[in-house]
Amino acid sequence: MKEIKITSVLQVYDSLDELPQDIQELMHQSMEIRDKAYAPYSEFWVGAALLMENGEVVLGNNQENACYPSGLCAERTAIYYAGANFPGIPILKMALCAKSLKYQLVTPTPPCGACRQAIAEYEVKQEAPIEIYFMGETGKVVKSSSLSNLLPLIFDNSYL
Ligand code: ZN
């Protein structure tokens, strides 16, 4: 038996103000689209803003459904739009934010497991990391320089 140790390194900023201007702008776009989410069941609103290599910004928010599993997270709403409309254009950066109507969310909110798997597909496909920034409604912002920090041992097309 051999033990392996997996470590992830993330950067934590005390507030959005500490981040470069371009990231602050991307996060503000994420907040604007978050506030248009359709989330009447969870009352948990999420926004995603993707900066593409061609300068386009792709936005998404969560879209819920009375049949719960039919809904979709903000991250996948955005990344699938990017994949559909900008095939072959790499995704450089992703800003994610969340807010609850039930309490004040100050904890940086990472993508769920299913979204991490979906983002991983694009990172593998474009052979370049996607920088991911995530936060709650206010407070700290976490930066991951690559999706792989958030999803070690990814399942990708090399297994197929
Ligand atoms: Zn998700």
XYZ file of N, CA and C and ligand atoms in Angstrom:
481
model
N 0.854 -1.196 0.000
C 0.000 0.000 0.000
C 0.885 1.239 0.000
N 0.440 2.179 -0.793
C 1.130 3.459 -0.813
C 0.089 4.551 -0.593
N 0.410 5.508 0.228
C -0.519 6.593 0.484
C -0.145 7.776 -0.396
N -1.146 8.404 -0.968
C -0.869 9.631 -1.710
C -1.579 10.793 -1.031
N -0.977 11.948 -1.109
C -1.556 13.127 -0.482
C -1.908 14.129 -1.581
N -3.121 14.615 -1.551
C -3.575 15.571 -2.565
C -3.785 16.924 -1.883
N -3.158 17.948 -2.410
C -3.335 19.272 -1.805
C -3.851 20.256 -2.848
N -4.632 21.202 -2.387
C -5.117 22.284 -3.248
C -4.696 23.602 -2.632
N -4.258 24.510 -3.463
C -3.877 25.833 -2.985
C -4.855 26.854 -3.575
N -5.488 27.610 -2.701
C -6.439 28.634 -3.116
C -6.008 29.963 -2.511
N -6.391 31.055 -3.147
C -6.109 32.373 -2.589
C -7.425 32.943 -2.031
N -7.347 33.510 -0.840
C -8.535 34.090 -0.213
C -8.320 35.591 -0.037
N -9.225 36.368 -0.587
C -9.166 37.829 -0.484
C -10.237 38.275 0.514
N -9.901 39.284 1.322
C -10.852 39.741 2.335
C -12.099 40.378 1.739
N -11.939 40.999 0.580
C -13.109 41.589 -0.080
C -12.812 41.717 -1.572
N -13.869 41.988 -2.307
C -13.751 42.135 -3.758
C -12.814 43.281 -4.128
N -12.744 44.298 -3.262
C -11.902 45.472 -3.532
C -10.424 45.116 -3.694
N -10.012 43.984 -3.124
C -8.603 43.591 -3.188
C -8.220 42.999 -4.544
N -9.223 42.707 -5.343
C -8.952 42.022 -6.613
C -8.697 43.015 -7.737
N -8.032 42.579 -8.793
C -7.799 43.474 -9.938
C -9.117 43.994 -10.516
N -9.028 45.147 -11.169
C -10.219 45.807 -11.690
C -11.025 44.912 -12.640
N -10.340 44.175 -13.486
C -11.074 43.345 -14.454
C -11.876 42.243 -13.757
N -11.345 41.735 -12.657
C -12.083 40.699 -11.916
C -13.257 41.321 -11.174
N -13.044 42.511 -10.635
C -14.157 43.196 -9.962
C -15.305 43.422 -10.947
N -14.961 43.836 -12.167
C -16.009 44.068 -13.170
C -16.722 42.775 -13.546
N -15.950 41.714 -13.695
C -16.552 40.421 -14.034
C -17.484 39.966 -12.902
N -17.046 40.169 -11.661
C -17.885 39.773 -10.516
C -19.147 40.624 -10.465
N -19.045 41.900 -10.795
C -20.244 42.745 -10.794
C -21.237 42.284 -11.867
N -20.718 41.826 -12.986
C -21.613 41.284 -14.015
C -22.286 40.002 -13.515
N -21.515 39.228 -12.768
C -22.066 38.010 -12.166
C -23.188 38.354 -11.171
N -22.999 39.422 -10.418
C -24.034 39.840 -9.453
C -25.299 40.311 -10.163
N -25.095 41.044 -11.258
C -26.270 41.545 -11.989
C -27.101 40.396 -12.550
N -26.433 39.403 -13.101
C -27.191 38.283 -13.676
C -27.751 37.402 -12.565
N -27.035 37.306 -11.436
C -27.548 36.542 -10.283
C -28.918 37.071 -9.871
N -29.058 38.382 -9.891
C -30.300 38.983 -9.420
C -31.457 38.815 -10.407
N -31.185 38.129 -11.524
C -32.257 37.768 -12.466
C -32.517 36.262 -12.444
N -31.943 35.563 -11.464
C -32.115 34.106 -11.388
C -33.587 33.742 -11.224
N -33.901 32.519 -11.636
C -35.243 31.976 -11.378
C -35.077 30.865 -10.350
N -35.244 31.226 -9.090
C -34.990 30.265 -8.014
C -36.062 30.366 -6.928
N -37.343 30.159 -7.322
C -38.421 30.321 -6.348
C -38.459 29.224 -5.288
N -37.795 28.114 -5.532
C -37.877 26.987 -4.590
C -36.787 27.053 -3.534
N -35.555 27.247 -3.968
C -34.452 27.311 -3.000
C -34.287 28.717 -2.428
N -34.762 29.704 -3.155
C -34.489 31.105 -2.810
C -32.990 31.330 -2.629
N -32.229 30.602 -3.427
C -30.764 30.702 -3.417
C -30.353 31.082 -4.823
N -29.904 32.307 -4.978
C -29.650 32.857 -6.307
C -28.160 32.820 -6.601
N -27.834 32.382 -7.795
C -26.425 32.249 -8.176
C -26.212 32.899 -9.542
N -25.071 33.575 -9.671
C -24.701 34.183 -10.954
C -23.331 33.704 -11.391
N -23.162 33.612 -12.693
C -21.868 33.218 -13.260
C -21.545 34.133 -14.424
N -20.313 34.631 -14.463
C -19.842 35.449 -15.582
C -18.536 34.843 -16.081
N -18.504 34.530 -17.365
C -17.333 33.886 -17.965
C -16.672 34.854 -18.935
N -15.387 35.080 -18.739
C -14.641 35.890 -19.700
C -13.980 34.956 -20.709
N -14.342 35.147 -21.976
C -13.806 34.309 -23.043
C -12.543 34.958 -23.616
N -11.756 34.159 -24.302
C -10.499 34.680 -24.851
C -10.734 35.772 -25.901
N -11.883 35.736 -26.555
C -12.187 36.756 -27.563
C -12.781 38.033 -26.950
N -12.811 38.099 -25.616
C -13.306 39.300 -24.955
C -14.785 39.274 -24.615
N -15.503 38.296 -25.168
C -16.927 38.183 -24.850
C -17.103 37.771 -23.390
N -18.184 38.246 -22.777
C -18.537 37.793 -21.435
C -19.856 37.037 -21.540
N -19.850 35.804 -21.077
C -21.049 34.965 -21.107
C -21.614 34.900 -19.693
N -22.904 35.158 -19.582
C -23.554 35.222 -18.271
C -24.554 34.092 -18.105
N -24.713 33.647 -16.868
C -25.724 32.631 -16.580
C -26.185 32.748 -15.143
N -27.394 32.252 -14.902
C -27.887 32.187 -13.521
C -28.656 30.885 -13.354
N -28.993 30.558 -12.113
C -29.688 29.285 -11.920
C -31.145 29.382 -12.347
N -31.594 28.290 -12.945
C -32.953 28.186 -13.471
C -33.591 26.951 -12.858
N -34.475 27.172 -11.905
C -35.080 26.044 -11.200
C -36.357 25.582 -11.894
N -36.861 24.444 -11.414
C -38.028 23.830 -12.034
C -38.849 23.136 -10.948
N -40.164 23.127 -11.103
C -41.026 22.436 -10.143
C -40.630 20.968 -10.024
N -40.145 20.407 -11.120
C -39.529 19.073 -11.092
C -38.043 19.325 -10.821
N -37.665 19.314 -9.562
C -36.362 19.837 -9.135
C -35.167 19.445 -10.006
N -35.003 18.144 -10.335
C -33.785 17.792 -11.091
C -33.728 18.383 -12.500
N -34.845 18.920 -12.975
C -34.847 19.515 -14.311
C -34.239 20.915 -14.335
N -34.019 21.494 -13.178
C -33.388 22.818 -13.123
C -31.909 22.717 -13.416
N -31.265 23.882 -13.532
C -29.832 23.882 -13.836
C -29.146 25.028 -13.099
N -27.921 24.740 -12.652
C -27.109 25.730 -11.938
C -26.648 26.840 -12.883
N -26.271 27.962 -12.277
C -25.759 29.113 -13.033
C -24.505 28.755 -13.830
N -23.620 28.010 -13.200
C -22.334 27.697 -13.844
C -22.543 26.915 -15.133
N -23.425 25.908 -15.053
C -23.644 25.107 -16.270
C -24.493 25.848 -17.293
N -25.424 26.665 -16.835
C -26.193 27.483 -17.775
C -25.221 28.328 -18.604
N -24.238 28.921 -17.919
C -23.284 29.800 -18.615
C -22.302 29.008 -19.475
N -21.748 27.949 -18.931
C -20.679 27.267 -19.661
C -21.233 26.532 -20.891
N -22.454 26.047 -20.792
C -23.035 25.389 -21.964
C -23.404 26.424 -23.037
N -23.807 27.589 -22.595
C -24.045 28.662 -23.573
C -22.734 29.015 -24.285
N -21.668 29.107 -23.494
C -20.353 29.421 -24.077
C -19.946 28.329 -25.070
N -20.141 27.089 -24.677
C -19.780 25.975 -25.558
C -20.607 25.964 -26.840
N -21.885 26.346 -26.712
C -22.772 26.334 -27.871
C -22.493 27.494 -28.823
N -22.204 28.667 -28.251
C -22.091 29.878 -29.078
C -20.674 30.267 -29.452
N -19.704 29.782 -28.676
C -18.303 30.126 -28.945
C -17.443 28.868 -28.967
N -17.781 27.911 -29.801
C -16.996 26.672 -29.820
C -15.549 26.972 -30.183
N -14.642 26.374 -29.448
C -13.221 26.555 -29.748
C -12.600 27.786 -29.121
N -13.412 28.654 -28.539
C -12.865 29.853 -27.871
C -12.631 29.504 -26.394
N -11.391 29.608 -25.938
C -11.128 29.253 -24.531
C -11.830 30.173 -23.534
N -12.142 29.607 -22.405
C -12.684 30.369 -21.272
C -11.496 30.715 -20.379
N -11.305 32.001 -20.126
C -10.155 32.423 -19.325
C -10.472 32.478 -17.842
N -11.578 33.145 -17.529
C -11.895 33.393 -16.125
C -13.386 33.213 -15.881
N -13.697 32.886 -14.652
C -15.086 32.663 -14.280
C -15.319 33.318 -12.922
N -16.320 34.175 -12.825
C -16.675 34.808 -11.548
C -18.040 34.286 -11.121
N -18.120 33.813 -9.889
C -19.345 33.208 -9.372
C -19.744 33.892 -8.067
N -21.027 34.154 -7.923
C -21.490 34.709 -6.648
C -22.861 34.137 -6.342
N -23.198 34.139 -5.068
C -24.475 33.569 -4.636
C -25.084 34.460 -3.571
N -26.393 34.293 -3.418
C -27.093 35.038 -2.363
C -28.337 34.253 -1.982
N -28.650 34.283 -0.699
C -29.849 33.610 -0.215
C -30.863 34.661 0.187
N -32.136 34.365 -0.085
C -33.183 35.278 0.372
C -33.539 35.006 1.821
N -32.975 33.927 2.390
C -33.326 33.524 3.759
C -32.340 34.013 4.814
N -31.112 34.301 4.416
C -30.103 34.760 5.374
C -29.004 35.467 4.589
N -28.140 36.167 5.312
C -27.055 36.851 4.598
C -25.890 35.904 4.389
N -25.608 35.642 3.140
C -24.567 34.678 2.783
C -23.223 35.398 2.668
N -22.334 35.102 3.604
C -21.014 35.736 3.581
C -19.912 34.710 3.301
N -20.287 33.455 3.177
C -19.304 32.408 2.918
C -19.108 32.260 1.409
N -17.866 32.308 0.944
C -17.644 32.085 -0.497
C -18.239 30.747 -0.911
N -19.014 30.789 -1.977
C -19.802 29.627 -2.359
C -19.225 28.983 -3.619
N -18.622 27.825 -3.473
C -17.982 27.180 -4.630
C -19.007 26.493 -5.531
N -18.619 26.156 -6.748
C -19.526 25.399 -7.621
C -19.828 24.028 -7.019
N -21.029 23.525 -7.253
C -21.386 22.191 -6.767
C -20.570 21.135 -7.528
N -20.649 19.923 -7.069
C -19.870 18.842 -7.678
C -20.186 18.632 -9.150
N -21.469 18.687 -9.495
C -21.853 18.473 -10.894
C -21.278 19.577 -11.785
N -21.294 20.804 -11.292
C -20.733 21.907 -12.078
C -19.218 21.784 -12.185
N -18.572 21.324 -11.133
C -17.113 21.129 -11.222
C -16.783 20.134 -12.326
N -17.570 19.071 -12.405
C -17.339 18.083 -13.458
C -17.561 18.711 -14.837
N -18.601 19.543 -14.949
C -18.891 20.183 -16.238
C -17.780 21.159 -16.620
N -17.308 21.933 -15.656
C -16.225 22.888 -15.936
C -14.951 22.137 -16.312
N -14.718 21.014 -15.631
C -13.520 20.206 -15.914
C -13.469 19.792 -17.381
N -14.621 19.450 -17.931
C -14.675 19.025 -19.337
C -14.105 20.117 -20.250
N -14.457 21.374 -19.956
C -13.992 22.485 -20.800
C -12.521 22.790 -20.562
N -12.081 22.635 -19.326
C -10.666 22.880 -19.041
C -9.798 21.835 -19.744
N -10.236 20.598 -19.715
C -9.510 19.529 -20.406
C -9.530 19.787 -21.913
N -10.699 20.145 -22.430
C -10.868 20.369 -23.869
C -9.991 21.513 -24.369
N -9.919 22.591 -23.619
C -9.149 23.753 -24.094
C -7.672 23.675 -23.708
N -7.313 22.655 -22.945
C -5.916 22.423 -22.544
C -5.303 23.656 -21.897
N -6.107 24.377 -21.137
C -5.622 25.562 -20.414
C -6.517 25.768 -19.204
N -5.926 26.231 -18.113
C -6.723 26.391 -16.891
C -7.760 27.496 -16.992
N -8.826 27.342 -16.242
C -9.837 28.389 -16.094
C -9.692 28.941 -14.675
N -9.431 30.238 -14.566
C -9.360 30.871 -13.239
C -10.774 31.025 -12.714
N -10.988 30.610 -11.491
C -12.329 30.677 -10.908
C -12.302 31.519 -9.640
N -13.199 32.488 -9.577
C -13.345 33.343 -8.401
C -14.752 33.127 -7.872
N -14.883 32.898 -6.572
C -16.237 32.723 -6.042
C -16.406 33.403 -4.690
N -17.634 33.856 -4.467
C -17.962 34.572 -3.230
C -19.437 34.365 -2.900
N -19.827 34.803 -1.703
C -21.241 34.816 -1.332
C -21.847 36.130 -1.776
N -22.703 36.690 -0.932
C -23.293 37.982 -1.288
C -22.303 39.111 -1.014
N -21.577 38.993 0.088
C -20.528 39.951 0.433
C -19.390 39.155 1.057
N -18.332 39.865 1.420
C -17.261 39.227 2.177
C -16.148 38.680 1.308
N -15.538 37.637 1.809
C -14.338 37.104 1.184
C -14.586 36.550 -0.222
N -13.519 36.613 -1.009
C -13.543 36.043 -2.353
C -12.424 35.007 -2.423
N -12.743 33.849 -2.958
C -11.735 32.799 -3.128
C -11.370 32.695 -4.601
N -10.069 32.576 -4.843
C -9.581 32.372 -6.209
C -8.967 30.976 -6.315
N -9.370 30.270 -7.346
C -8.720 29.008 -7.683
C -8.120 29.194 -9.076
N -6.826 28.960 -9.199
C -6.173 29.237 -10.483
C -6.539 28.216 -11.560
N -7.223 27.170 -11.146
C -7.642 26.140 -12.103
C -8.780 25.349 -11.485
N -9.644 24.813 -12.338
C -10.710 23.954 -11.828
C -10.119 22.730 -11.137
N -8.966 22.289 -11.600
C -8.387 21.052 -11.057
C -8.099 21.160 -9.561
N -7.928 22.397 -9.058
C -7.765 22.561 -7.606
C -9.024 22.180 -6.845
N -10.168 22.335 -7.504
C -11.448 22.086 -6.834
C -11.957 20.668 -7.066
N -11.337 19.964 -7.988
C -11.806 18.610 -8.311
C -10.618 17.705 -8.637
N -9.915 17.278 -7.599
C -8.807 16.350 -7.855
C -9.343 15.026 -8.411
N -8.505 14.309 -9.098
C -8.849 12.986 -9.639
C -10.067 13.062 -10.560
N -10.044 14.048 -11.449
C -11.207 14.209 -12.326
C -11.378 13.014 -13.248
N -12.610 12.774 -13.592
C -12.926 11.775 -14.616
C -12.977 12.524 -15.937
N -12.145 12.131 -16.879
C -12.166 12.809 -18.180
C -12.137 11.792 -19.316
N -12.014 12.317 -20.528
C -12.145 11.439 -21.693
C -10.993 10.439 -21.833
N -9.955 10.606 -21.050
C -8.839 9.657 -21.133
C -9.245 8.271 -20.636
N -10.349 8.196 -19.882
C -10.805 6.889 -19.375
C -11.712 6.159 -20.359
N -12.159 6.860 -21.397
C -13.162 6.267 -22.298
C -12.507 5.484 -23.433
Zn -23.846 23.472 -9.790
